[in-house]
mmCIF file of C-alpha atoms in Angstrom:
data_model
loop_
_atom_site.group_PDB
_atom_site.id
_atom_site.type_symbol
_atom_site.label_atom_id
_atom_site.label_comp_id
_atom_site.label_asym_id
_atom_site.label_seq_id
_atom_site.Cartn_x
_atom_site.Cartn_y
_atom_site.Cartn_z
ATOM 1 C CA ASP A 1 3.987 -14.659 -13.232
ATOM 2 C CA ALA A 2 0.486 -13.169 -13.207
ATOM 3 C CA GLY A 3 1.023 -11.087 -10.168
ATOM 4 C CA VAL A 4 -1.388 -11.067 -7.228
ATOM 5 C CA ILE A 5 -4.785 -11.563 -8.418
ATOM 6 C CA GLN A 6 -7.935 -10.509 -6.774
ATOM 7 C CA SER A 7 -11.503 -10.900 -7.852
ATOM 8 C CA PRO A 8 -13.825 -9.516 -8.232
ATOM 9 C CA ARG A 9 -12.826 -6.295 -9.547
ATOM 10 C CA HIS A 10 -15.930 -4.592 -8.782
ATOM 11 C CA GLU A 11 -18.764 -5.426 -6.217
ATOM 12 C CA VAL A 12 -21.888 -3.828 -5.594
ATOM 13 C CA THR A 13 -24.045 -5.212 -2.591
ATOM 14 C CA GLU A 14 -26.998 -4.319 -0.672
ATOM 15 C CA MET A 15 -26.386 -3.079 3.210
ATOM 16 C CA GLY A 16 -26.747 -6.239 5.277
ATOM 17 C CA GLN A 17 -25.530 -8.738 2.532
ATOM 18 C CA GLU A 18 -22.511 -10.746 2.628
ATOM 19 C CA VAL A 19 -19.381 -10.046 0.618
ATOM 20 C CA THR A 20 -16.628 -12.182 -0.055
ATOM 21 C CA LEU A 21 -13.229 -10.694 -1.470
ATOM 22 C CA ARG A 22 -10.719 -13.225 -3.091
ATOM 23 C CA CYS A 23 -6.848 -12.943 -3.390
ATOM 24 C CA LYS A 24 -4.401 -15.320 -5.086
ATOM 25 C CA PRO A 25 -0.897 -14.455 -4.182
ATOM 26 C CA ILE A 26 2.232 -14.662 -6.232
ATOM 27 C CA SER A 27 3.768 -18.315 -5.996
ATOM 28 C CA GLY A 28 6.441 -18.621 -3.269
ATOM 29 C CA HIS A 29 5.483 -15.445 -1.517
ATOM 30 C CA ASP A 30 5.053 -16.096 2.495
ATOM 31 C CA TYR A 31 3.558 -13.191 3.552
ATOM 32 C CA LEU A 32 -0.137 -11.967 2.623
ATOM 33 C CA PHE A 33 -1.579 -8.608 3.344
ATOM 34 C CA TRP A 34 -5.106 -7.166 3.359
ATOM 35 C CA TYR A 35 -5.398 -3.203 2.795
ATOM 36 C CA ARG A 36 -8.420 -1.029 2.887
ATOM 37 C CA GLN A 37 -8.170 2.361 1.015
ATOM 38 C CA THR A 38 -10.560 5.441 1.211
ATOM 39 C CA MET A 39 -10.479 8.936 0.756
ATOM 40 C CA MET A 40 -10.623 9.936 4.345
ATOM 41 C CA ARG A 41 -8.600 7.137 5.869
ATOM 42 C CA GLY A 42 -5.936 6.454 3.298
ATOM 43 C CA LEU A 43 -4.320 2.963 2.962
ATOM 44 C CA GLU A 44 -5.035 1.037 6.229
ATOM 45 C CA LEU A 45 -3.500 -2.333 6.822
ATOM 46 C CA LEU A 46 -6.467 -4.825 8.134
ATOM 47 C CA ILE A 47 -4.618 -7.986 8.814
ATOM 48 C CA TYR A 48 -1.574 -10.049 7.454
ATOM 49 C CA PHE A 49 -0.578 -13.603 7.050
ATOM 50 C CA ASN A 50 2.678 -15.456 7.670
ATOM 51 C CA ASN A 51 3.161 -18.953 6.339
ATOM 52 C CA ASN A 52 -1.192 -18.574 6.175
ATOM 53 C CA VAL A 53 -1.150 -18.017 9.736
ATOM 54 C CA PRO A 54 -2.747 -14.647 10.739
ATOM 55 C CA ILE A 55 -0.092 -12.725 12.518
ATOM 56 C CA ASP A 56 -1.825 -9.353 13.232
ATOM 57 C CA ASP A 57 -4.966 -8.825 12.766
ATOM 58 C CA SER A 58 -5.498 -5.650 15.108
ATOM 59 C CA GLY A 59 -6.545 -3.419 11.871
ATOM 60 C CA MET A 60 -9.587 -5.372 11.218
ATOM 61 C CA PRO A 61 -12.330 -2.668 11.944
ATOM 62 C CA GLU A 62 -14.987 -4.911 13.546
ATOM 63 C CA ASP A 63 -16.051 -8.291 14.074
ATOM 64 C CA ARG A 64 -18.305 -8.159 11.219
ATOM 65 C CA PHE A 65 -14.819 -8.553 9.376
ATOM 66 C CA SER A 66 -12.790 -11.829 8.950
ATOM 67 C CA ALA A 67 -9.954 -13.150 7.094
ATOM 68 C CA LYS A 68 -8.617 -16.822 6.097
ATOM 69 C CA MET A 69 -5.827 -18.085 4.557
ATOM 70 C CA PRO A 70 -6.681 -21.960 3.928
ATOM 71 C CA ASN A 71 -3.504 -22.441 1.873
ATOM 72 C CA ALA A 72 -0.378 -20.942 0.318
ATOM 73 C CA SER A 73 -2.024 -19.782 -2.955
ATOM 74 C CA PHE A 74 -5.481 -18.473 -1.735
ATOM 75 C CA SER A 75 -7.018 -16.025 0.811
ATOM 76 C CA THR A 76 -10.430 -14.320 1.631
ATOM 77 C CA LEU A 77 -11.835 -11.361 3.070
ATOM 78 C CA LYS A 78 -15.225 -11.767 4.208
ATOM 79 C CA ILE A 79 -17.563 -8.976 5.499
ATOM 80 C CA GLN A 80 -20.651 -10.075 7.155
ATOM 81 C CA PRO A 81 -23.098 -8.029 7.510
ATOM 82 C CA SER A 82 -21.763 -5.209 5.307
ATOM 83 C CA GLU A 83 -22.672 -1.704 5.757
ATOM 84 C CA PRO A 84 -22.399 1.557 3.697
ATOM 85 C CA ARG A 85 -19.329 2.817 5.537
ATOM 86 C CA ASP A 86 -17.372 -0.471 4.232
ATOM 87 C CA SER A 87 -17.470 1.047 0.677
ATOM 88 C CA ALA A 88 -13.960 1.304 -0.163
ATOM 89 C CA VAL A 89 -11.214 -0.391 -2.522
ATOM 90 C CA TYR A 90 -9.612 -3.563 -0.970
ATOM 91 C CA PHE A 91 -6.101 -4.483 -1.660
ATOM 92 C CA CYS A 92 -4.691 -7.713 -1.316
ATOM 93 C CA ALA A 93 -0.410 -7.651 -1.407
ATOM 94 C CA SER A 94 2.146 -10.579 -1.229
ATOM 95 C CA LEU A 95 5.591 -10.534 -0.178
ATOM 96 C CA ARG A 96 8.377 -12.898 -0.145
ATOM 97 C CA GLY A 97 10.795 -13.014 2.989
ATOM 98 C CA THR A 98 11.972 -9.349 3.061
ATOM 99 C CA LEU A 99 10.964 -5.794 1.993
ATOM 100 C CA ASN A 100 13.732 -5.654 -0.488
ATOM 101 C CA TYR A 101 11.556 -5.635 -3.600
ATOM 102 C CA GLY A 102 8.369 -4.398 -1.652
ATOM 103 C CA TYR A 103 5.109 -5.672 -1.483
ATOM 104 C CA THR A 104 3.485 -6.381 -4.720
ATOM 105 C CA PHE A 105 -0.350 -5.427 -4.801
ATOM 106 C CA GLY A 106 -3.168 -6.910 -6.623
ATOM 107 C CA SER A 107 -5.371 -4.432 -8.750
ATOM 108 C CA GLY A 108 -7.757 -4.171 -5.954
ATOM 109 C CA THR A 109 -11.513 -4.799 -5.312
ATOM 110 C CA ARG A 110 -13.798 -1.690 -5.387
ATOM 111 C CA LEU A 111 -16.501 -2.476 -2.955
ATOM 112 C CA THR A 112 -19.906 -0.248 -2.846
ATOM 113 C CA VAL A 113 -22.488 -0.955 -0.437
ATOM 114 C CA VAL A 114 -25.586 0.753 -1.043
ATOM 115 C CA SER B 1 -2.514 8.779 12.337
ATOM 116 C CA GLN B 2 -0.444 7.578 9.556
ATOM 117 C CA GLN B 3 3.391 6.931 10.224
ATOM 118 C CA GLY B 4 4.260 8.605 7.107
ATOM 119 C CA GLU B 5 2.819 11.763 5.856
ATOM 120 C CA GLU B 6 3.555 13.305 2.584
ATOM 121 C CA ASP B 7 4.150 16.837 1.445
ATOM 122 C CA PRO B 8 2.809 18.226 -0.676
ATOM 123 C CA GLN B 9 -0.650 16.684 -1.050
ATOM 124 C CA ALA B 10 -0.924 17.781 -4.618
ATOM 125 C CA LEU B 11 1.784 18.764 -7.143
ATOM 126 C CA SER B 12 1.295 20.177 -10.690
ATOM 127 C CA ILE B 13 4.219 20.492 -13.180
ATOM 128 C CA GLN B 14 5.075 20.677 -16.789
ATOM 129 C CA GLU B 15 6.672 17.630 -18.500
ATOM 130 C CA GLY B 16 10.631 18.005 -18.401
ATOM 131 C CA GLU B 17 10.587 19.563 -14.978
ATOM 132 C CA ASN B 18 11.614 17.683 -11.842
ATOM 133 C CA ALA B 19 9.065 16.733 -8.908
ATOM 134 C CA THR B 20 9.880 16.683 -5.361
ATOM 135 C CA MET B 21 7.824 14.772 -2.867
ATOM 136 C CA ASN B 22 8.401 14.893 0.867
ATOM 137 C CA CYS B 23 7.602 12.141 3.472
ATOM 138 C CA SER B 24 7.898 12.803 7.091
ATOM 139 C CA TYR B 25 7.522 9.620 9.980
ATOM 140 C CA LYS B 26 7.368 9.743 13.557
ATOM 141 C CA THR B 27 9.315 6.422 15.047
ATOM 142 C CA SER B 28 12.272 5.042 14.148
ATOM 143 C CA ILE B 29 12.434 2.829 11.148
ATOM 144 C CA ASN B 30 14.590 0.008 9.512
ATOM 145 C CA ASN B 31 13.720 1.098 5.939
ATOM 146 C CA LEU B 32 11.442 3.392 4.105
ATOM 147 C CA GLN B 33 9.749 2.720 0.771
ATOM 148 C CA TRP B 34 8.142 4.818 -2.204
ATOM 149 C CA TYR B 35 5.179 3.466 -3.938
ATOM 150 C CA ARG B 36 3.262 4.531 -6.961
ATOM 151 C CA GLN B 37 -0.375 4.371 -7.524
ATOM 152 C CA ASN B 38 -1.805 5.122 -11.063
ATOM 153 C CA SER B 39 -5.592 5.714 -10.922
ATOM 154 C CA GLY B 40 -7.845 2.544 -10.406
ATOM 155 C CA ARG B 41 -4.648 0.433 -9.986
ATOM 156 C CA GLY B 42 -2.669 -1.151 -7.097
ATOM 157 C CA LEU B 43 0.360 0.116 -5.685
ATOM 158 C CA VAL B 44 3.858 -0.401 -7.353
ATOM 159 C CA HIS B 45 7.048 -0.414 -5.555
ATOM 160 C CA LEU B 46 9.581 1.968 -6.796
ATOM 161 C CA ILE B 47 12.546 1.771 -4.356
ATOM 162 C CA LEU B 48 13.550 1.020 -0.833
ATOM 163 C CA ILE B 49 16.141 2.953 1.251
ATOM 164 C CA ARG B 50 17.368 1.494 4.491
ATOM 165 C CA SER B 51 18.155 3.539 7.649
ATOM 166 C CA ASN B 52 22.086 3.464 7.208
ATOM 167 C CA GLU B 53 21.509 4.699 3.649
ATOM 168 C CA ARG B 54 21.297 8.639 2.948
ATOM 169 C CA GLU B 55 20.563 8.294 -1.025
ATOM 170 C CA LYS B 56 19.535 5.912 -3.494
ATOM 171 C CA HIS B 57 18.994 6.307 -7.034
ATOM 172 C CA SER B 58 17.077 4.017 -9.755
ATOM 173 C CA GLY B 59 17.003 5.683 -13.163
ATOM 174 C CA ARG B 60 15.153 9.080 -12.744
ATOM 175 C CA LEU B 61 14.204 8.595 -9.267
ATOM 176 C CA ARG B 62 16.198 9.804 -6.624
ATOM 177 C CA VAL B 63 15.527 9.034 -2.788
ATOM 178 C CA THR B 64 17.089 10.777 0.179
ATOM 179 C CA LEU B 65 16.637 10.014 3.622
ATOM 180 C CA ASP B 66 17.536 11.838 6.900
ATOM 181 C CA THR B 67 16.707 9.855 9.893
ATOM 182 C CA SER B 68 17.984 12.720 12.292
ATOM 183 C CA LYS B 69 14.791 14.679 10.796
ATOM 184 C CA LYS B 70 12.782 11.625 10.359
ATOM 185 C CA SER B 71 11.980 12.361 6.781
ATOM 186 C CA SER B 72 12.489 11.423 3.097
ATOM 187 C CA SER B 73 12.431 12.950 -0.338
ATOM 188 C CA LEU B 74 11.651 11.420 -3.668
ATOM 189 C CA LEU B 75 12.861 13.422 -6.594
ATOM 190 C CA ILE B 76 11.545 12.326 -10.031
ATOM 191 C CA THR B 77 13.911 14.078 -12.965
ATOM 192 C CA ALA B 78 12.746 15.218 -16.363
ATOM 193 C CA SER B 79 9.169 14.110 -15.471
ATOM 194 C CA ARG B 80 6.779 12.615 -18.199
ATOM 195 C CA ALA B 81 3.016 12.819 -18.426
ATOM 196 C CA ALA B 82 3.346 8.844 -17.700
ATOM 197 C CA ASP B 83 4.582 9.807 -14.235
ATOM 198 C CA THR B 84 0.993 11.386 -13.337
ATOM 199 C CA ALA B 85 0.132 9.124 -10.379
ATOM 200 C CA SER B 86 -0.173 9.228 -6.526
ATOM 201 C CA TYR B 87 3.332 8.536 -4.734
ATOM 202 C CA PHE B 88 3.234 6.816 -1.331
ATOM 203 C CA CYS B 89 5.989 6.503 1.113
ATOM 204 C CA ALA B 90 5.545 3.495 3.556
ATOM 205 C CA THR B 91 7.408 2.932 7.055
ATOM 206 C CA ASP B 92 8.228 -0.210 8.751
ATOM 207 C CA GLY B 93 8.040 1.375 12.517
ATOM 208 C CA GLY B 94 11.441 -0.440 13.407
ATOM 209 C CA ASN B 95 9.357 -3.647 13.115
ATOM 210 C CA THR B 96 12.264 -6.600 12.506
ATOM 211 C CA ASN B 97 9.704 -8.626 10.438
ATOM 212 C CA ALA B 98 8.370 -7.963 7.180
ATOM 213 C CA GLY B 99 4.868 -7.287 8.106
ATOM 214 C CA LYS B 100 3.892 -4.153 9.264
ATOM 215 C CA SER B 101 4.646 -1.255 7.094
ATOM 216 C CA THR B 102 2.514 2.019 7.320
ATOM 217 C CA PHE B 103 1.358 4.184 4.295
ATOM 218 C CA GLY B 104 1.130 7.782 4.187
ATOM 219 C CA ASP B 105 -1.375 9.806 2.641
ATOM 220 C CA GLY B 106 0.110 10.032 -0.728
ATOM 221 C CA THR B 107 1.187 13.011 -2.967
ATOM 222 C CA THR B 108 -0.962 13.275 -6.119
ATOM 223 C CA LEU B 109 1.476 14.182 -9.091
ATOM 224 C CA THR B 110 0.050 15.571 -12.414
ATOM 225 C CA VAL B 111 2.306 16.067 -15.145
ATOM 226 C CA LYS B 112 0.916 18.411 -17.894
ATOM 227 C CA PRO B 113 2.357 17.746 -21.599
#
């Protein structure tokens, strides 16, 4: 298994531009999570899906953020318009059923908004 | 604020020594997890301990849980340079589903060869 795959690994964009981050979870995992990691705020849960349905998006900071999971093998996190304070590492993680084996994280997307 | 808070924030030891990191949390839990994060990488799951367990071992890792004090500790014995990483605890806040775990701020461990 290739694990959780995120793309791109690095993204540099100008303020005001739209940014789309992508995630392919592990096949058979029914939960998918988007986290954001910064030095100031640590690791924050943005949103999570169960069986492709958004369950809790209370961590999404603003309406500028949106996430979709059109099928079990793909999810996107979109920021429109992007701002410098959105600069962070964004992680996708997936899980099957229970926490027994913990979350499997992707390698993250490092986003820099200039 | 984060549900879990690790202590110390940073720890530097010599190879071969033991490293102990602590995690405190605020609300009841069903389980607590520990993760490792190498620089520039995603988190890797190390071990999960349930609320009815007091101690758990996995290789050189030993985790304890004291629900009365709402705290957990992670002990790495005979540390190696490859153990250099950040270590995070994560708690489920008593949620019955697998969804919402909250991560602490992490302990950065440096193991000097």
